[in-house]
């Protein structure tokens, strides 16, 4: 089966702009998790969507938001970009009765 | 609060055995995971422990002691391709089903 996919691979924005990142889970899987991996900070949980609803969010400001579509793909929006938002944004899914999460290849966001 | 600690860096030689430790303090516990992440790539799942004891999977084994809040990942017969970051993560029911990650241990394997 195809894995988790993310687009774009790389994204370059300037401070104050908005960024939109996309993720598609494995077909039939309904849960999508977003994580941020900034240099030196490790992976930090951002948002969890399941069955079209936001189920939980991590300790991030409201300018990090997103949604999940009826086909379970998801979008992460980051408004009013700041330099420290530069990071690898990873999407993961969990399904098929598994406990572990499987990650997509990530989107590298650079804010200049 | 939630805190997961791992050593920042470790080095080892090809063919050797290395043990990467992880200690955790979380509000709740519903499983511990180990992931491998090569530079510039996404993390890949290695192991899952929810009960105390050792889980073996080929050259990799993972151990858990819930009473001590402690886990380790054991890598045997090290190969150069094992050079990567190893991430310890805990699922805390207080955070739903999201994973709480440590900062990772960068392992360098030399010949």
Short mmCIF file of C-alpha atoms in Angstrom, two decimals:
data_model
loop_
_atom_site.label_atom_id
_atom_site.label_comp_id
_atom_site.label_asym_id
_atom_site.label_seq_id
_atom_site.Cartn_x
_atom_site.Cartn_y
_atom_site.Cartn_z
CA UNK A 1 0.00 0.00 0.00
CA UNK A 2 1.15 3.56 -0.61
CA UNK A 3 2.47 5.35 2.43
CA UNK A 4 1.73 8.74 3.92
CA UNK A 5 2.35 11.52 1.41
CA UNK A 6 3.09 15.19 1.98
CA UNK A 7 3.40 18.23 -0.24
CA UNK A 8 5.28 20.33 -1.00
CA UNK A 9 8.70 18.91 -0.22
CA UNK A 10 10.18 22.32 0.36
CA UNK A 11 8.54 25.68 1.00
CA UNK A 12 10.22 29.05 1.30
CA UNK A 13 8.27 31.97 2.73
CA UNK A 14 9.04 35.37 4.16
CA UNK A 15 8.19 36.54 7.66
CA UNK A 16 4.54 37.50 8.05
CA UNK A 17 3.28 35.34 5.18
CA UNK A 18 1.08 32.27 5.45
CA UNK A 19 2.13 28.70 4.68
CA UNK A 20 -0.12 25.78 3.75
CA UNK A 21 1.15 22.22 4.04
CA UNK A 22 -0.73 19.12 2.90
CA UNK A 23 -0.83 15.50 3.98
CA UNK A 24 -2.62 12.38 2.76
CA UNK A 25 -2.78 9.35 5.06
CA UNK A 26 -2.76 5.77 3.88
CA UNK A 27 -6.03 4.97 2.13
CA UNK A 28 -8.77 4.19 4.64
CA UNK A 29 -6.88 5.52 7.66
CA UNK A 30 -8.71 8.31 9.42
CA UNK A 31 -6.18 9.73 11.91
CA UNK A 32 -3.63 12.37 10.97
CA UNK A 33 -1.03 13.84 13.31
CA UNK A 34 1.12 16.88 12.65
CA UNK A 35 4.53 17.37 14.26
CA UNK A 36 7.15 20.09 14.06
CA UNK A 37 10.84 19.21 14.14
CA UNK A 38 12.90 22.33 14.64
CA UNK A 39 16.65 22.20 14.97
CA UNK A 40 17.67 21.20 18.48
CA UNK A 41 14.12 20.78 19.76
CA UNK A 42 13.11 17.30 18.64
CA UNK A 43 9.68 16.38 17.37
CA UNK A 44 6.88 18.34 18.97
CA UNK A 45 3.23 17.46 18.63
CA UNK A 46 1.13 20.08 16.87
CA UNK A 47 -2.33 18.75 15.99
CA UNK A 48 -4.33 15.55 15.78
CA UNK A 49 -7.29 15.05 13.46
CA UNK A 50 -9.57 12.07 13.32
CA UNK A 51 -12.78 11.54 11.38
CA UNK A 52 -12.72 15.15 10.25
CA UNK A 53 -12.46 16.66 13.72
CA UNK A 54 -9.60 18.25 15.63
CA UNK A 55 -9.10 15.93 18.61
CA UNK A 56 -6.15 17.49 20.38
CA UNK A 57 -3.50 20.13 19.92
CA UNK A 58 -0.04 20.64 21.35
CA UNK A 59 1.40 23.70 23.02
CA UNK A 60 1.47 25.93 19.93
CA UNK A 61 -0.14 29.35 19.34
CA UNK A 62 -3.47 29.65 17.48
CA UNK A 63 -1.73 30.79 14.29
CA UNK A 64 -1.01 27.10 13.78
CA UNK A 65 -4.25 25.62 12.57
CA UNK A 66 -5.54 23.05 10.15
CA UNK A 67 -8.36 20.91 8.99
CA UNK A 68 -9.18 17.44 7.79
CA UNK A 69 -11.17 16.84 4.66
CA UNK A 70 -13.86 14.18 4.01
CA UNK A 71 -11.26 11.98 2.29
CA UNK A 72 -9.14 12.24 5.50
CA UNK A 73 -6.38 14.24 3.88
CA UNK A 74 -5.29 17.18 6.00
CA UNK A 75 -3.96 20.68 5.70
CA UNK A 76 -1.77 22.57 8.16
CA UNK A 77 -1.84 26.35 8.00
CA UNK A 78 0.70 28.58 9.66
CA UNK A 79 -0.24 32.25 9.70
CA UNK A 80 1.95 35.29 10.38
CA UNK A 81 5.12 33.27 9.86
CA UNK A 82 8.04 33.90 12.17
CA UNK A 83 11.67 32.97 11.62
CA UNK A 84 11.48 30.31 14.33
CA UNK A 85 8.77 28.50 12.37
CA UNK A 86 11.52 27.23 10.09
CA UNK A 87 11.45 23.48 10.61
CA UNK A 88 10.61 20.10 9.16
CA UNK A 89 6.87 19.51 9.41
CA UNK A 90 5.96 15.87 9.60
CA UNK A 91 2.60 14.26 9.15
CA UNK A 92 1.87 10.80 10.53
CA UNK A 93 -1.03 8.42 10.40
CA UNK A 94 -2.16 5.61 12.63
CA UNK A 95 -4.59 3.07 11.44
CA UNK A 96 -5.27 -0.52 10.71
CA UNK A 97 -5.52 -1.32 14.42
CA UNK A 98 -1.91 -0.35 15.06
CA UNK A 99 -0.57 1.66 17.97
CA UNK A 100 2.47 3.04 16.16
CA UNK A 101 2.43 6.01 13.83
CA UNK A 102 3.91 6.07 10.37
CA UNK A 103 5.41 9.27 9.06
CA UNK A 104 5.34 10.95 5.70
CA UNK A 105 8.52 12.38 4.14
CA UNK A 106 7.92 15.84 5.58
CA UNK A 107 7.80 19.41 4.33
CA UNK A 108 10.85 21.57 4.96
CA UNK A 109 9.60 25.11 5.68
CA UNK A 110 12.12 27.92 5.55
CA UNK A 111 11.10 31.38 6.72
CA UNK A 112 13.38 34.24 5.68
CA UNK B 1 4.50 17.56 33.30
CA UNK B 2 6.05 15.49 30.56
CA UNK B 3 9.77 14.84 30.24
CA UNK B 4 11.67 12.34 28.16
CA UNK B 5 15.45 12.14 28.45
CA UNK B 6 17.98 10.48 26.19
CA UNK B 7 21.72 10.98 25.73
CA UNK B 8 22.44 13.49 23.00
CA UNK B 9 25.19 11.58 21.22
CA UNK B 10 26.81 8.15 21.23
CA UNK B 11 29.59 6.59 19.21
CA UNK B 12 30.36 2.95 18.50
CA UNK B 13 32.29 0.78 16.07
CA UNK B 14 31.07 -1.64 13.43
CA UNK B 15 30.16 -5.04 14.81
CA UNK B 16 29.75 -3.78 18.36
CA UNK B 17 26.66 -3.63 20.59
CA UNK B 18 25.24 -0.32 21.78
CA UNK B 19 22.50 0.45 24.30
CA UNK B 20 20.58 3.72 24.07
CA UNK B 21 18.75 4.62 27.27
CA UNK B 22 15.55 6.60 27.68
CA UNK B 23 13.90 7.76 30.89
CA UNK B 24 10.46 9.29 30.99
CA UNK B 25 8.20 11.15 33.37
CA UNK B 26 4.69 11.59 32.02
CA UNK B 27 1.26 12.12 33.50
CA UNK B 28 0.10 8.81 32.08
CA UNK B 29 1.54 5.96 30.09
CA UNK B 30 0.12 3.95 27.26
CA UNK B 31 3.14 2.65 25.40
CA UNK B 32 6.73 3.51 24.50
CA UNK B 33 8.05 3.68 20.96
CA UNK B 34 11.46 3.79 19.34
CA UNK B 35 12.03 5.38 15.95
CA UNK B 36 15.09 5.65 13.73
CA UNK B 37 15.69 8.83 11.75
CA UNK B 38 18.44 9.22 9.17
CA UNK B 39 19.58 12.77 8.43
CA UNK B 40 17.10 14.59 6.21
CA UNK B 41 14.56 11.77 6.31
CA UNK B 42 11.37 10.98 8.18
CA UNK B 43 11.40 8.80 11.31
CA UNK B 44 10.78 5.10 10.76
CA UNK B 45 9.16 2.88 13.37
CA UNK B 46 11.41 0.37 15.16
CA UNK B 47 9.61 -0.98 18.21
CA UNK B 48 6.71 -0.67 20.63
CA UNK B 49 6.62 -1.72 24.30
CA UNK B 50 3.60 -1.47 26.55
CA UNK B 51 4.38 -4.24 29.06
CA UNK B 52 7.56 -4.70 31.07
CA UNK B 53 10.25 -6.78 29.46
CA UNK B 54 12.28 -7.25 26.34
CA UNK B 55 10.98 -7.22 22.78
CA UNK B 56 13.39 -8.60 20.20
CA UNK B 57 13.25 -7.90 16.49
CA UNK B 58 16.28 -9.03 14.55
CA UNK B 59 19.36 -6.99 15.48
CA UNK B 60 17.24 -4.56 17.50
CA UNK B 61 15.74 -5.16 20.94
CA UNK B 62 13.80 -2.82 23.20
CA UNK B 63 13.29 -3.08 26.95
CA UNK B 64 10.76 -1.42 29.20
CA UNK B 65 10.42 -1.01 32.97
CA UNK B 66 7.26 0.93 33.75
CA UNK B 67 7.98 1.14 37.49
CA UNK B 68 11.32 2.83 36.79
CA UNK B 69 10.11 4.94 33.84
CA UNK B 70 12.96 3.47 31.83
CA UNK B 71 13.54 1.94 28.45
CA UNK B 72 16.51 1.06 26.32
CA UNK B 73 17.10 0.21 22.69
CA UNK B 74 19.80 -2.39 22.08
CA UNK B 75 21.47 -2.56 18.68
CA UNK B 76 23.63 -5.59 17.95
CA UNK B 77 26.17 -6.25 15.20
CA UNK B 78 26.32 -2.58 14.37
CA UNK B 79 26.59 -1.56 10.74
CA UNK B 80 27.56 1.75 9.21
CA UNK B 81 23.97 2.23 8.05
CA UNK B 82 22.88 2.28 11.70
CA UNK B 83 24.36 5.78 11.98
CA UNK B 84 21.21 7.82 12.64
CA UNK B 85 19.18 9.52 15.34
CA UNK B 86 17.15 7.26 17.60
CA UNK B 87 14.00 8.77 19.04
CA UNK B 88 12.22 7.59 22.16
CA UNK B 89 8.53 8.49 22.36
CA UNK B 90 5.77 7.90 24.89
CA UNK B 91 2.03 7.85 24.36
CA UNK B 92 0.43 9.72 27.22
CA UNK B 93 -3.36 9.39 27.38
CA UNK B 94 -3.45 12.96 28.68
CA UNK B 95 -2.33 14.01 25.20
CA UNK B 96 -4.78 11.78 23.40
CA UNK B 97 -3.03 9.39 21.07
CA UNK B 98 -0.26 11.77 20.07
CA UNK B 99 3.33 10.83 20.84
CA UNK B 100 5.62 12.79 23.14
CA UNK B 101 9.17 12.57 21.83
CA UNK B 102 12.56 12.93 23.42
CA UNK B 103 15.13 15.00 21.58
CA UNK B 104 16.79 11.91 20.16
CA UNK B 105 20.19 10.27 20.40
CA UNK B 106 22.56 10.67 17.47
CA UNK B 107 24.52 7.46 16.99
CA UNK B 108 27.70 7.49 14.93
CA UNK B 109 29.09 4.13 13.84
CA UNK B 110 32.69 4.04 12.65
CA UNK B 111 34.70 1.32 10.98
#
